[in-house]
Amino acid sequence: VQLVESGGGSVQAGGSLRLSCAASGFTYSSYSMSWFRQAPGKEREGVAIKGRDGATRYADSVKGRFTISRDNAKNTLYLQMNSLKPEDTAMYYCAAKYGYWYRLMAADFDYWGQGTQVTVSS
């Protein structure tokens, strides 16, 4: 099983980034996929989840700014991040949970990527 994130980088406040997560080694379409993030000294927090059935859920802090999507033909998960703020600075991880799942709790998830760093400067 592999989850490989990409697309992170440094951007000024108000800018945009698009993260990708390439999945392999499992039946991607059978899993709910999510993005989490972790800032230094803070707990890992859920950002967004895309259920196996396409349903979505977002953390309040990113609603209206971030969009999660998935391409089952490419086994890839995306996170479009707009209007970025300095408080969005963190390591971003994608994670997979078998079945239909809508709760953004890190302990629930089966597989994790290594993360991609996002830094937003003011």
Short mmCIF file of N, CA, C and O in Angstrom, two decimals:
data_model
loop_
_atom_site.label_atom_id
_atom_site.label_comp_id
_atom_site.label_asym_id
_atom_site.label_seq_id
_atom_site.Cartn_x
_atom_site.Cartn_y
_atom_site.Cartn_z
N VAL A 1 0.84 -1.19 0.00
CA VAL A 1 0.00 0.00 0.00
C VAL A 1 0.89 1.25 0.00
O VAL A 1 1.83 1.35 0.77
N GLN A 2 0.56 2.16 -0.89
CA GLN A 2 1.28 3.44 -0.93
C GLN A 2 0.32 4.60 -1.14
O GLN A 2 -0.60 4.51 -1.96
N LEU A 3 0.54 5.66 -0.38
CA LEU A 3 -0.11 6.94 -0.59
C LEU A 3 1.00 7.97 -0.69
O LEU A 3 1.78 8.13 0.25
N VAL A 4 1.08 8.63 -1.83
CA VAL A 4 2.18 9.57 -2.07
C VAL A 4 1.61 10.95 -2.36
O VAL A 4 0.99 11.16 -3.41
N GLU A 5 1.84 11.87 -1.44
CA GLU A 5 1.35 13.24 -1.60
C GLU A 5 2.35 14.08 -2.38
O GLU A 5 3.56 13.84 -2.33
N SER A 6 1.82 15.07 -3.07
CA SER A 6 2.65 16.04 -3.79
C SER A 6 1.89 17.34 -3.91
O SER A 6 0.68 17.39 -3.65
N GLY A 7 2.59 18.38 -4.34
CA GLY A 7 1.95 19.66 -4.58
C GLY A 7 2.12 20.70 -3.50
O GLY A 7 1.68 21.84 -3.67
N GLY A 8 2.74 20.33 -2.40
CA GLY A 8 2.96 21.31 -1.35
C GLY A 8 4.01 22.34 -1.77
O GLY A 8 4.65 22.22 -2.82
N GLY A 9 4.16 23.36 -0.96
CA GLY A 9 5.13 24.40 -1.25
C GLY A 9 4.91 25.61 -0.39
O GLY A 9 4.16 25.57 0.59
N SER A 10 5.57 26.69 -0.77
CA SER A 10 5.45 27.95 -0.05
C SER A 10 4.66 28.93 -0.89
O SER A 10 4.89 29.06 -2.09
N VAL A 11 3.74 29.64 -0.25
CA VAL A 11 2.88 30.57 -0.96
C VAL A 11 2.55 31.72 -0.02
O VAL A 11 2.57 31.56 1.22
N GLN A 12 2.24 32.87 -0.59
CA GLN A 12 1.82 33.99 0.23
C GLN A 12 0.35 33.88 0.57
O GLN A 12 -0.43 33.21 -0.13
N ALA A 13 -0.02 34.54 1.64
CA ALA A 13 -1.42 34.56 2.05
C ALA A 13 -2.30 35.03 0.90
O ALA A 13 -1.95 35.97 0.18
N GLY A 14 -3.42 34.34 0.74
CA GLY A 14 -4.33 34.64 -0.34
C GLY A 14 -4.08 33.81 -1.59
O GLY A 14 -4.91 33.82 -2.51
N GLY A 15 -2.98 33.10 -1.61
CA GLY A 15 -2.64 32.29 -2.75
C GLY A 15 -3.33 30.93 -2.75
O GLY A 15 -4.15 30.64 -1.86
N SER A 16 -2.96 30.12 -3.72
CA SER A 16 -3.59 28.81 -3.90
C SER A 16 -2.54 27.73 -4.12
O SER A 16 -1.45 28.00 -4.63
N LEU A 17 -2.91 26.52 -3.73
CA LEU A 17 -2.12 25.33 -4.01
C LEU A 17 -3.07 24.18 -4.27
O LEU A 17 -4.20 24.16 -3.74
N ARG A 18 -2.60 23.22 -5.03
CA ARG A 18 -3.38 22.00 -5.27
C ARG A 18 -2.53 20.81 -4.88
O ARG A 18 -1.48 20.56 -5.47
N LEU A 19 -3.00 20.09 -3.89
CA LEU A 19 -2.32 18.89 -3.44
C LEU A 19 -2.88 17.68 -4.16
O LEU A 19 -4.07 17.62 -4.48
N SER A 20 -2.02 16.69 -4.39
CA SER A 20 -2.42 15.43 -4.97
C SER A 20 -1.95 14.28 -4.09
O SER A 20 -0.94 14.41 -3.39
N CYS A 21 -2.67 13.19 -4.14
CA CYS A 21 -2.29 11.99 -3.41
C CYS A 21 -2.52 10.80 -4.33
O CYS A 21 -3.66 10.47 -4.64
N ALA A 22 -1.43 10.18 -4.75
CA ALA A 22 -1.50 9.02 -5.63
C ALA A 22 -1.53 7.75 -4.79
O ALA A 22 -0.64 7.53 -3.96
N ALA A 23 -2.54 6.93 -5.01
CA ALA A 23 -2.73 5.72 -4.22
C ALA A 23 -2.43 4.48 -5.04
O ALA A 23 -2.70 4.43 -6.24
N SER A 24 -1.88 3.47 -4.38
CA SER A 24 -1.63 2.19 -5.04
C SER A 24 -1.61 1.08 -4.00
O SER A 24 -1.41 1.33 -2.81
N GLY A 25 -1.84 -0.13 -4.47
CA GLY A 25 -1.75 -1.29 -3.59
C GLY A 25 -3.01 -1.68 -2.88
O GLY A 25 -3.01 -2.60 -2.06
N PHE A 26 -4.11 -0.98 -3.17
CA PHE A 26 -5.40 -1.35 -2.58
C PHE A 26 -6.49 -0.91 -3.54
O PHE A 26 -6.23 -0.16 -4.48
N THR A 27 -7.70 -1.37 -3.28
CA THR A 27 -8.83 -1.06 -4.16
C THR A 27 -9.35 0.34 -3.80
O THR A 27 -10.23 0.50 -2.96
N TYR A 28 -8.79 1.31 -4.47
CA TYR A 28 -9.01 2.72 -4.13
C TYR A 28 -10.48 3.09 -4.06
O TYR A 28 -10.91 3.79 -3.14
N SER A 29 -11.27 2.62 -5.01
CA SER A 29 -12.68 3.01 -5.07
C SER A 29 -13.49 2.49 -3.89
O SER A 29 -14.59 2.97 -3.64
N SER A 30 -12.96 1.53 -3.15
CA SER A 30 -13.66 0.97 -2.00
C SER A 30 -13.38 1.72 -0.71
O SER A 30 -13.90 1.35 0.35
N TYR A 31 -12.55 2.73 -0.81
CA TYR A 31 -12.11 3.46 0.38
C TYR A 31 -12.62 4.89 0.38
O TYR A 31 -12.72 5.53 -0.67
N SER A 32 -12.92 5.38 1.57
CA SER A 32 -13.13 6.80 1.77
C SER A 32 -11.76 7.42 1.97
O SER A 32 -10.89 6.85 2.64
N MET A 33 -11.57 8.60 1.38
CA MET A 33 -10.26 9.25 1.37
C MET A 33 -10.34 10.61 2.04
O MET A 33 -11.34 11.33 1.91
N SER A 34 -9.28 10.97 2.71
CA SER A 34 -9.32 12.23 3.44
C SER A 34 -7.97 12.93 3.43
O SER A 34 -6.95 12.35 3.09
N TRP A 35 -8.01 14.19 3.82
CA TRP A 35 -6.83 14.99 4.06
C TRP A 35 -6.80 15.40 5.53
O TRP A 35 -7.82 15.83 6.07
N PHE A 36 -5.64 15.27 6.12
CA PHE A 36 -5.38 15.75 7.47
C PHE A 36 -4.19 16.70 7.40
O PHE A 36 -3.45 16.73 6.42
N ARG A 37 -4.01 17.46 8.46
CA ARG A 37 -2.84 18.30 8.55
C ARG A 37 -2.34 18.36 9.98
O ARG A 37 -3.10 18.15 10.93
N GLN A 38 -1.06 18.65 10.12
CA GLN A 38 -0.46 18.76 11.44
C GLN A 38 0.57 19.86 11.43
O GLN A 38 1.55 19.80 10.68
N ALA A 39 0.35 20.84 12.28
CA ALA A 39 1.29 21.93 12.46
C ALA A 39 2.22 21.59 13.62
O ALA A 39 1.85 20.80 14.50
N PRO A 40 3.41 22.18 13.65
CA PRO A 40 4.35 21.89 14.74
C PRO A 40 3.73 22.16 16.10
O PRO A 40 3.12 23.21 16.33
N GLY A 41 3.84 21.17 16.99
CA GLY A 41 3.33 21.32 18.34
C GLY A 41 1.83 21.15 18.49
O GLY A 41 1.28 21.33 19.57
N LYS A 42 1.17 20.79 17.39
CA LYS A 42 -0.28 20.63 17.44
C LYS A 42 -0.66 19.21 17.05
O LYS A 42 0.11 18.48 16.43
N GLU A 43 -1.88 18.84 17.41
CA GLU A 43 -2.38 17.52 17.05
C GLU A 43 -2.77 17.49 15.57
O GLU A 43 -3.09 18.52 14.97
N ARG A 44 -2.77 16.29 15.03
CA ARG A 44 -3.22 16.12 13.66
C ARG A 44 -4.72 16.39 13.59
O ARG A 44 -5.49 15.87 14.41
N GLU A 45 -5.14 17.18 12.63
CA GLU A 45 -6.55 17.52 12.52
C GLU A 45 -7.07 17.18 11.13
O GLU A 45 -6.36 17.29 10.12
N GLY A 46 -8.33 16.79 11.09
CA GLY A 46 -8.96 16.48 9.82
C GLY A 46 -9.30 17.74 9.06
O GLY A 46 -9.76 18.72 9.64
N VAL A 47 -9.06 17.70 7.76
CA VAL A 47 -9.34 18.85 6.89
C VAL A 47 -10.58 18.59 6.05
O VAL A 47 -11.49 19.41 6.00
N ALA A 48 -10.60 17.45 5.37
CA ALA A 48 -11.72 17.13 4.48
C ALA A 48 -11.73 15.65 4.22
O ALA A 48 -10.70 14.98 4.28
N ILE A 49 -12.92 15.14 3.93
CA ILE A 49 -13.06 13.73 3.60
C ILE A 49 -13.98 13.58 2.39
O ILE A 49 -14.95 14.33 2.24
N LYS A 50 -13.61 12.66 1.53
CA LYS A 50 -14.43 12.32 0.36
C LYS A 50 -14.80 10.87 0.50
O LYS A 50 -13.98 9.97 0.41
N GLY A 51 -16.06 10.64 0.78
CA GLY A 51 -16.52 9.30 1.01
C GLY A 51 -16.46 8.43 -0.23
O GLY A 51 -16.34 8.92 -1.36
N ARG A 52 -16.55 7.16 0.02
CA ARG A 52 -16.57 6.21 -1.09
C ARG A 52 -17.70 6.51 -2.08
O ARG A 52 -17.57 6.26 -3.28
N ASP A 53 -18.79 7.07 -1.56
CA ASP A 53 -19.94 7.39 -2.40
C ASP A 53 -19.89 8.82 -2.94
O ASP A 53 -20.84 9.27 -3.59
N GLY A 54 -18.80 9.53 -2.69
CA GLY A 54 -18.65 10.88 -3.19
C GLY A 54 -19.07 11.96 -2.23
O GLY A 54 -18.83 13.14 -2.49
N ALA A 55 -19.70 11.60 -1.13
CA ALA A 55 -20.10 12.61 -0.15
C ALA A 55 -18.86 13.28 0.44
O ALA A 55 -17.80 12.67 0.56
N THR A 56 -19.01 14.53 0.80
CA THR A 56 -17.87 15.28 1.33
C THR A 56 -18.19 15.89 2.68
O THR A 56 -19.35 16.14 3.02
N ARG A 57 -17.14 16.15 3.42
CA ARG A 57 -17.26 16.84 4.69
C ARG A 57 -15.97 17.63 4.89
O ARG A 57 -14.90 17.13 4.57
N TYR A 58 -16.12 18.84 5.43
CA TYR A 58 -14.97 19.72 5.63
C TYR A 58 -14.89 20.18 7.08
O TYR A 58 -15.91 20.34 7.75
N ALA A 59 -13.69 20.43 7.52
CA ALA A 59 -13.51 21.12 8.80
C ALA A 59 -14.02 22.55 8.64
O ALA A 59 -13.91 23.15 7.56
N ASP A 60 -14.58 23.09 9.70
CA ASP A 60 -15.13 24.45 9.64
C ASP A 60 -14.08 25.46 9.20
O ASP A 60 -14.39 26.44 8.52
N SER A 61 -12.85 25.24 9.58
CA SER A 61 -11.78 26.20 9.32
C SER A 61 -11.43 26.33 7.84
O SER A 61 -10.78 27.31 7.44
N VAL A 62 -11.86 25.36 7.03
CA VAL A 62 -11.50 25.40 5.60
C VAL A 62 -12.72 25.49 4.68
O VAL A 62 -12.55 25.59 3.46
N LYS A 63 -13.91 25.44 5.24
CA LYS A 63 -15.12 25.50 4.41
C LYS A 63 -15.15 26.76 3.56
O LYS A 63 -14.84 27.85 4.03
N GLY A 64 -15.48 26.58 2.29
CA GLY A 64 -15.54 27.70 1.38
C GLY A 64 -14.21 28.07 0.75
O GLY A 64 -14.16 28.87 -0.19
N ARG A 65 -13.12 27.48 1.26
CA ARG A 65 -11.79 27.78 0.71
C ARG A 65 -11.14 26.56 0.09
O ARG A 65 -10.40 26.68 -0.90
N PHE A 66 -11.36 25.38 0.66
CA PHE A 66 -10.75 24.15 0.18
C PHE A 66 -11.81 23.29 -0.50
O PHE A 66 -12.96 23.26 -0.09
N THR A 67 -11.36 22.53 -1.51
CA THR A 67 -12.24 21.59 -2.20
C THR A 67 -11.52 20.26 -2.35
O THR A 67 -10.42 20.21 -2.91
N ILE A 68 -12.15 19.20 -1.85
CA ILE A 68 -11.59 17.88 -1.99
C ILE A 68 -12.27 17.18 -3.17
O ILE A 68 -13.47 17.35 -3.40
N SER A 69 -11.48 16.43 -3.93
CA SER A 69 -12.04 15.67 -5.05
C SER A 69 -11.22 14.41 -5.23
O SER A 69 -10.11 14.29 -4.71
N ARG A 70 -11.79 13.48 -5.96
CA ARG A 70 -11.10 12.23 -6.22
C ARG A 70 -11.35 11.78 -7.64
O ARG A 70 -12.42 12.03 -8.19
N ASP A 71 -10.37 11.12 -8.22
CA ASP A 71 -10.48 10.54 -9.55
C ASP A 71 -10.23 9.05 -9.39
O ASP A 71 -9.08 8.62 -9.24
N ASN A 72 -11.29 8.27 -9.39
CA ASN A 72 -11.14 6.83 -9.18
C ASN A 72 -10.44 6.14 -10.35
O ASN A 72 -9.84 5.08 -10.18
N ALA A 73 -10.52 6.72 -11.54
CA ALA A 73 -9.83 6.13 -12.69
C ALA A 73 -8.32 6.28 -12.57
O ALA A 73 -7.56 5.45 -13.08
N LYS A 74 -7.89 7.32 -11.87
CA LYS A 74 -6.46 7.57 -11.69
C LYS A 74 -5.97 7.22 -10.29
O LYS A 74 -4.79 7.43 -9.97
N ASN A 75 -6.88 6.74 -9.45
CA ASN A 75 -6.51 6.41 -8.06
C ASN A 75 -5.83 7.60 -7.38
O ASN A 75 -4.80 7.45 -6.70
N THR A 76 -6.41 8.76 -7.56
CA THR A 76 -5.80 9.98 -7.05
C THR A 76 -6.81 10.84 -6.30
O THR A 76 -7.96 10.97 -6.74
N LEU A 77 -6.34 11.39 -5.21
CA LEU A 77 -7.12 12.31 -4.39
C LEU A 77 -6.51 13.70 -4.52
O LEU A 77 -5.28 13.83 -4.62
N TYR A 78 -7.36 14.72 -4.50
CA TYR A 78 -6.88 16.09 -4.65
C TYR A 78 -7.42 16.97 -3.52
O TYR A 78 -8.45 16.68 -2.93
N LEU A 79 -6.69 18.05 -3.28
CA LEU A 79 -7.18 19.09 -2.38
C LEU A 79 -6.81 20.43 -3.00
O LEU A 79 -5.63 20.80 -3.05
N GLN A 80 -7.82 21.13 -3.49
CA GLN A 80 -7.63 22.47 -4.01
C GLN A 80 -7.76 23.45 -2.85
O GLN A 80 -8.81 23.49 -2.20
N MET A 81 -6.72 24.22 -2.61
CA MET A 81 -6.70 25.14 -1.48
C MET A 81 -6.59 26.57 -2.00
O MET A 81 -5.58 26.92 -2.62
N ASN A 82 -7.61 27.34 -1.75
CA ASN A 82 -7.65 28.74 -2.17
C ASN A 82 -7.69 29.65 -0.95
O ASN A 82 -7.99 29.20 0.16
N SER A 83 -7.40 30.92 -1.17
CA SER A 83 -7.44 31.91 -0.09
C SER A 83 -6.67 31.43 1.12
O SER A 83 -7.16 31.49 2.26
N LEU A 84 -5.48 30.96 0.88
CA LEU A 84 -4.68 30.38 1.97
C LEU A 84 -4.31 31.42 3.01
O LEU A 84 -4.08 32.59 2.70
N LYS A 85 -4.25 30.96 4.25
CA LYS A 85 -3.93 31.80 5.39
C LYS A 85 -2.69 31.26 6.09
O LYS A 85 -2.40 30.06 6.01
N PRO A 86 -1.97 32.10 6.82
CA PRO A 86 -0.80 31.59 7.55
C PRO A 86 -1.14 30.43 8.48
O PRO A 86 -0.31 29.52 8.66
N GLU A 87 -2.33 30.43 9.03
CA GLU A 87 -2.72 29.33 9.93
C GLU A 87 -2.97 28.02 9.20
O GLU A 87 -3.19 26.99 9.84
N ASP A 88 -2.93 28.03 7.88
CA ASP A 88 -3.02 26.79 7.12
C ASP A 88 -1.66 26.10 7.01
O ASP A 88 -1.57 24.98 6.50
N THR A 89 -0.62 26.74 7.46
CA THR A 89 0.72 26.16 7.41
C THR A 89 0.77 24.88 8.22
O THR A 89 0.42 24.86 9.41
N ALA A 90 1.18 23.79 7.58
CA ALA A 90 1.21 22.48 8.23
C ALA A 90 1.75 21.45 7.25
O ALA A 90 1.91 21.72 6.06
N MET A 91 2.02 20.27 7.77
CA MET A 91 2.26 19.11 6.93
C MET A 91 0.90 18.52 6.62
O MET A 91 0.09 18.31 7.54
N TYR A 92 0.64 18.28 5.35
CA TYR A 92 -0.64 17.73 4.92
C TYR A 92 -0.48 16.27 4.53
O TYR A 92 0.43 15.91 3.76
N TYR A 93 -1.39 15.45 5.06
CA TYR A 93 -1.35 14.01 4.84
C TYR A 93 -2.65 13.55 4.20
O TYR A 93 -3.73 14.04 4.57
N CYS A 94 -2.55 12.58 3.29
CA CYS A 94 -3.78 11.92 2.87
C CYS A 94 -3.88 10.58 3.61
O CYS A 94 -2.87 10.01 4.03
N ALA A 95 -5.10 10.12 3.75
CA ALA A 95 -5.36 8.91 4.50
C ALA A 95 -6.54 8.18 3.89
O ALA A 95 -7.42 8.80 3.28
N ALA A 96 -6.56 6.86 4.06
CA ALA A 96 -7.60 6.02 3.48
C ALA A 96 -8.27 5.18 4.56
O ALA A 96 -7.59 4.64 5.46
N LYS A 97 -9.56 5.07 4.44
CA LYS A 97 -10.36 4.25 5.37
C LYS A 97 -11.29 3.38 4.55
O LYS A 97 -12.05 3.88 3.72
N TYR A 98 -11.26 2.06 4.80
CA TYR A 98 -12.08 1.15 4.02
C TYR A 98 -13.57 1.42 4.25
O TYR A 98 -14.01 1.59 5.40
N GLY A 99 -14.33 1.45 3.17
CA GLY A 99 -15.78 1.55 3.26
C GLY A 99 -16.29 2.97 3.24
O GLY A 99 -15.62 3.91 2.84
N TYR A 100 -17.54 3.10 3.70
CA TYR A 100 -18.20 4.40 3.75
C TYR A 100 -17.87 5.05 5.10
O TYR A 100 -18.20 4.50 6.14
N TRP A 101 -17.24 6.21 5.04
CA TRP A 101 -16.79 6.84 6.28
C TRP A 101 -16.84 8.34 6.12
O TRP A 101 -16.45 8.88 5.09
N TYR A 102 -17.29 9.01 7.17
CA TYR A 102 -17.46 10.46 7.08
C TYR A 102 -16.92 11.21 8.29
O TYR A 102 -17.11 12.40 8.42
N ARG A 103 -16.25 10.50 9.18
CA ARG A 103 -15.75 11.13 10.40
C ARG A 103 -14.27 11.45 10.25
O ARG A 103 -13.47 10.60 9.87
N LEU A 104 -13.89 12.66 10.58
CA LEU A 104 -12.51 13.10 10.45
C LEU A 104 -11.73 12.88 11.75
O LEU A 104 -11.32 13.82 12.42
N MET A 105 -11.53 11.63 12.07
CA MET A 105 -10.75 11.24 13.25
C MET A 105 -9.56 10.43 12.77
O MET A 105 -9.72 9.37 12.18
N ALA A 106 -8.37 10.89 13.07
CA ALA A 106 -7.16 10.26 12.54
C ALA A 106 -7.05 8.79 12.94
O ALA A 106 -6.61 7.96 12.14
N ALA A 107 -7.47 8.47 14.13
CA ALA A 107 -7.32 7.10 14.62
C ALA A 107 -8.15 6.10 13.83
O ALA A 107 -7.88 4.89 13.89
N ASP A 108 -9.14 6.58 13.09
CA ASP A 108 -10.02 5.69 12.34
C ASP A 108 -9.38 5.16 11.06
O ASP A 108 -9.80 4.14 10.53
N PHE A 109 -8.35 5.83 10.55
CA PHE A 109 -7.90 5.58 9.20
C PHE A 109 -6.86 4.47 9.11
O PHE A 109 -6.03 4.29 10.00
N ASP A 110 -6.95 3.72 7.99
CA ASP A 110 -6.14 2.51 7.82
C ASP A 110 -4.75 2.80 7.27
O ASP A 110 -3.77 2.18 7.70
N TYR A 111 -4.67 3.67 6.27
CA TYR A 111 -3.40 3.92 5.58
C TYR A 111 -3.11 5.40 5.54
O TYR A 111 -4.03 6.22 5.41
N TRP A 112 -1.82 5.73 5.57
CA TRP A 112 -1.37 7.12 5.59
C TRP A 112 -0.21 7.33 4.62
O TRP A 112 0.62 6.44 4.42
N GLY A 113 -0.17 8.53 4.05
CA GLY A 113 1.00 8.94 3.29
C GLY A 113 2.04 9.57 4.18
O GLY A 113 1.84 9.69 5.40
N GLN A 114 3.14 10.01 3.57
CA GLN A 114 4.25 10.60 4.31
C GLN A 114 4.10 12.10 4.49
O GLN A 114 4.80 12.69 5.32
N GLY A 115 3.22 12.70 3.73
CA GLY A 115 2.94 14.12 3.90
C GLY A 115 3.65 15.02 2.92
O GLY A 115 4.68 14.66 2.34
N THR A 116 3.07 16.20 2.73
CA THR A 116 3.68 17.25 1.91
C THR A 116 3.51 18.56 2.67
O THR A 116 2.45 18.84 3.23
N GLN A 117 4.57 19.36 2.71
CA GLN A 117 4.58 20.56 3.52
C GLN A 117 3.94 21.73 2.78
O GLN A 117 4.24 21.99 1.62
N VAL A 118 3.07 22.44 3.49
CA VAL A 118 2.47 23.67 2.98
C VAL A 118 2.85 24.79 3.94
O VAL A 118 2.62 24.68 5.15
N THR A 119 3.44 25.85 3.40
CA THR A 119 3.83 26.99 4.19
C THR A 119 3.22 28.25 3.59
O THR A 119 3.42 28.52 2.41
N VAL A 120 2.46 28.98 4.41
CA VAL A 120 1.79 30.19 3.95
C VAL A 120 2.37 31.37 4.73
O VAL A 120 2.29 31.40 5.96
N SER A 121 2.92 32.31 4.01
CA SER A 121 3.51 33.47 4.66
C SER A 121 2.58 34.67 4.57
O SER A 121 1.80 34.81 3.61
N SER A 122 2.67 35.52 5.57
CA SER A 122 1.79 36.69 5.61
C SER A 122 2.38 37.87 4.85
O SER A 122 3.52 37.86 4.46
#
